C-alpha positions as a LaTeX table, in Angstrom:
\begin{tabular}{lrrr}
\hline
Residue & $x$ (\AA) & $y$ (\AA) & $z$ (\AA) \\
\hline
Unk1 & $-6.52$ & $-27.41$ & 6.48 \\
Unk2 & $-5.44$ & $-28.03$ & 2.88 \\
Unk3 & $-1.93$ & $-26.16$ & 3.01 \\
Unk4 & 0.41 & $-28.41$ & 3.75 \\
Unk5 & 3.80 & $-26.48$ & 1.97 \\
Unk6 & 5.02 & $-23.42$ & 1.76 \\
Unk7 & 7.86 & $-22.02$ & $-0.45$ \\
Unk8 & 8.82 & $-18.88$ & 0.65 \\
Unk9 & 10.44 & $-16.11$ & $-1.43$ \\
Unk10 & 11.05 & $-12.07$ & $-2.15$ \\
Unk11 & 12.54 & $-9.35$ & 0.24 \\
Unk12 & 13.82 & $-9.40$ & 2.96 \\
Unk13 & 15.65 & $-12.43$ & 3.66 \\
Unk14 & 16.86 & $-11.47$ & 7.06 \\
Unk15 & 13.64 & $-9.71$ & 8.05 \\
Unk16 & 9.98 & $-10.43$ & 6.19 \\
Unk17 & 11.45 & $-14.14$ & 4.50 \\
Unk18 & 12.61 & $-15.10$ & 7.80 \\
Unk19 & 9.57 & $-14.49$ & 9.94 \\
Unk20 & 7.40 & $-16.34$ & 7.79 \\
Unk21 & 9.27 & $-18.91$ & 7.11 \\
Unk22 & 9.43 & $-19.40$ & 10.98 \\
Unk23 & 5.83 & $-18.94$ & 11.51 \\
Unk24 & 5.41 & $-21.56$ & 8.49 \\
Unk25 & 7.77 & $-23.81$ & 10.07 \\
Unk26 & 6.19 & $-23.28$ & 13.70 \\
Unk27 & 2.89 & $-24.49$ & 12.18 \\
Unk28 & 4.24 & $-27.58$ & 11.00 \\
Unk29 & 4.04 & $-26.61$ & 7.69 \\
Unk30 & 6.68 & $-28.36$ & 5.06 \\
Unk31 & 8.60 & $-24.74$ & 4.33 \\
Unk32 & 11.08 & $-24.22$ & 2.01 \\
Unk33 & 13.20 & $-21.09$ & 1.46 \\
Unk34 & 14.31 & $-20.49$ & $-1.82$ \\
Unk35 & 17.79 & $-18.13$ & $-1.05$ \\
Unk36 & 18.69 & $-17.56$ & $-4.51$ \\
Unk37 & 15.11 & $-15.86$ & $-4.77$ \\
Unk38 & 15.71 & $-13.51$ & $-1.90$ \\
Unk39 & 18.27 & $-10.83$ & $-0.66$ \\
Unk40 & 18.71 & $-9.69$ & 3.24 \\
Unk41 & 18.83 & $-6.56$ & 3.62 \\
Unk42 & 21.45 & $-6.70$ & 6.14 \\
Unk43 & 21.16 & $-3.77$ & 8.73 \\
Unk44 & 23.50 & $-5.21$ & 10.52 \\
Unk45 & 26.69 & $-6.99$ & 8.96 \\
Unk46 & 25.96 & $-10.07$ & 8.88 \\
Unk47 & 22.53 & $-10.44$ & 9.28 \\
Unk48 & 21.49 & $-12.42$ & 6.27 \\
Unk49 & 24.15 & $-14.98$ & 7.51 \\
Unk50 & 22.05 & $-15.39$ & 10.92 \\
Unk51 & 18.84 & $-15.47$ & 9.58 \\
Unk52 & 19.87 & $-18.61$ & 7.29 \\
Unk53 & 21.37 & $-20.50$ & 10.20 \\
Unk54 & 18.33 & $-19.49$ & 12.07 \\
Unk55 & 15.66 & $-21.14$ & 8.95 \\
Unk56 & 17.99 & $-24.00$ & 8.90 \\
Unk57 & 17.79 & $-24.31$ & 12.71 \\
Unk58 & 14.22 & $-24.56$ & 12.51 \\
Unk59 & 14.02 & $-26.93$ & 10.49 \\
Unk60 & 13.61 & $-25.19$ & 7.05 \\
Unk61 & 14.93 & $-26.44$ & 3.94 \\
Unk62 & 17.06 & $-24.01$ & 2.29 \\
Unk63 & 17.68 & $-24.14$ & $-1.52$ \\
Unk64 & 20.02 & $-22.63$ & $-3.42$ \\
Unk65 & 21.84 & $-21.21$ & $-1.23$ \\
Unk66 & 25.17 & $-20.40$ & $-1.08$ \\
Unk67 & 27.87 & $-23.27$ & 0.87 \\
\hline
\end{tabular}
């Protein structure tokens, strides 16, 4: 396998970003998400909060995003 990183981007942050970010991150892939290049769509209030303590949680590097 030649893919060893993955920089992960686009809509949804909370739903699409997130899953493959995990999946990346579950493969022991080096994944980074870049937040400033995303948006959740939260459905739910809130939900683009959870899904960024759930990348960082994993183990995903988050960059630029917010404190």
């Amino acid at each position: 396998r030649k893919v060893q990183r993955v920089v992960v981007v686009g809509l949804a942050a909370d739903v699409c970003v997130k899953a493959t970010a995990l999946d990346a991150a579950a493969l022991d892939l080096d994944t980074t998400v870049r937040w400033d290049a995303t948006r959740p769509v939260d459905v739910e209030p809130g939900d683009g909060q959870r899904a960024l303590a759930a990348l960082r949680d994993a183990g995903v590097r988050v960059v630029g995003a917010e404190p």
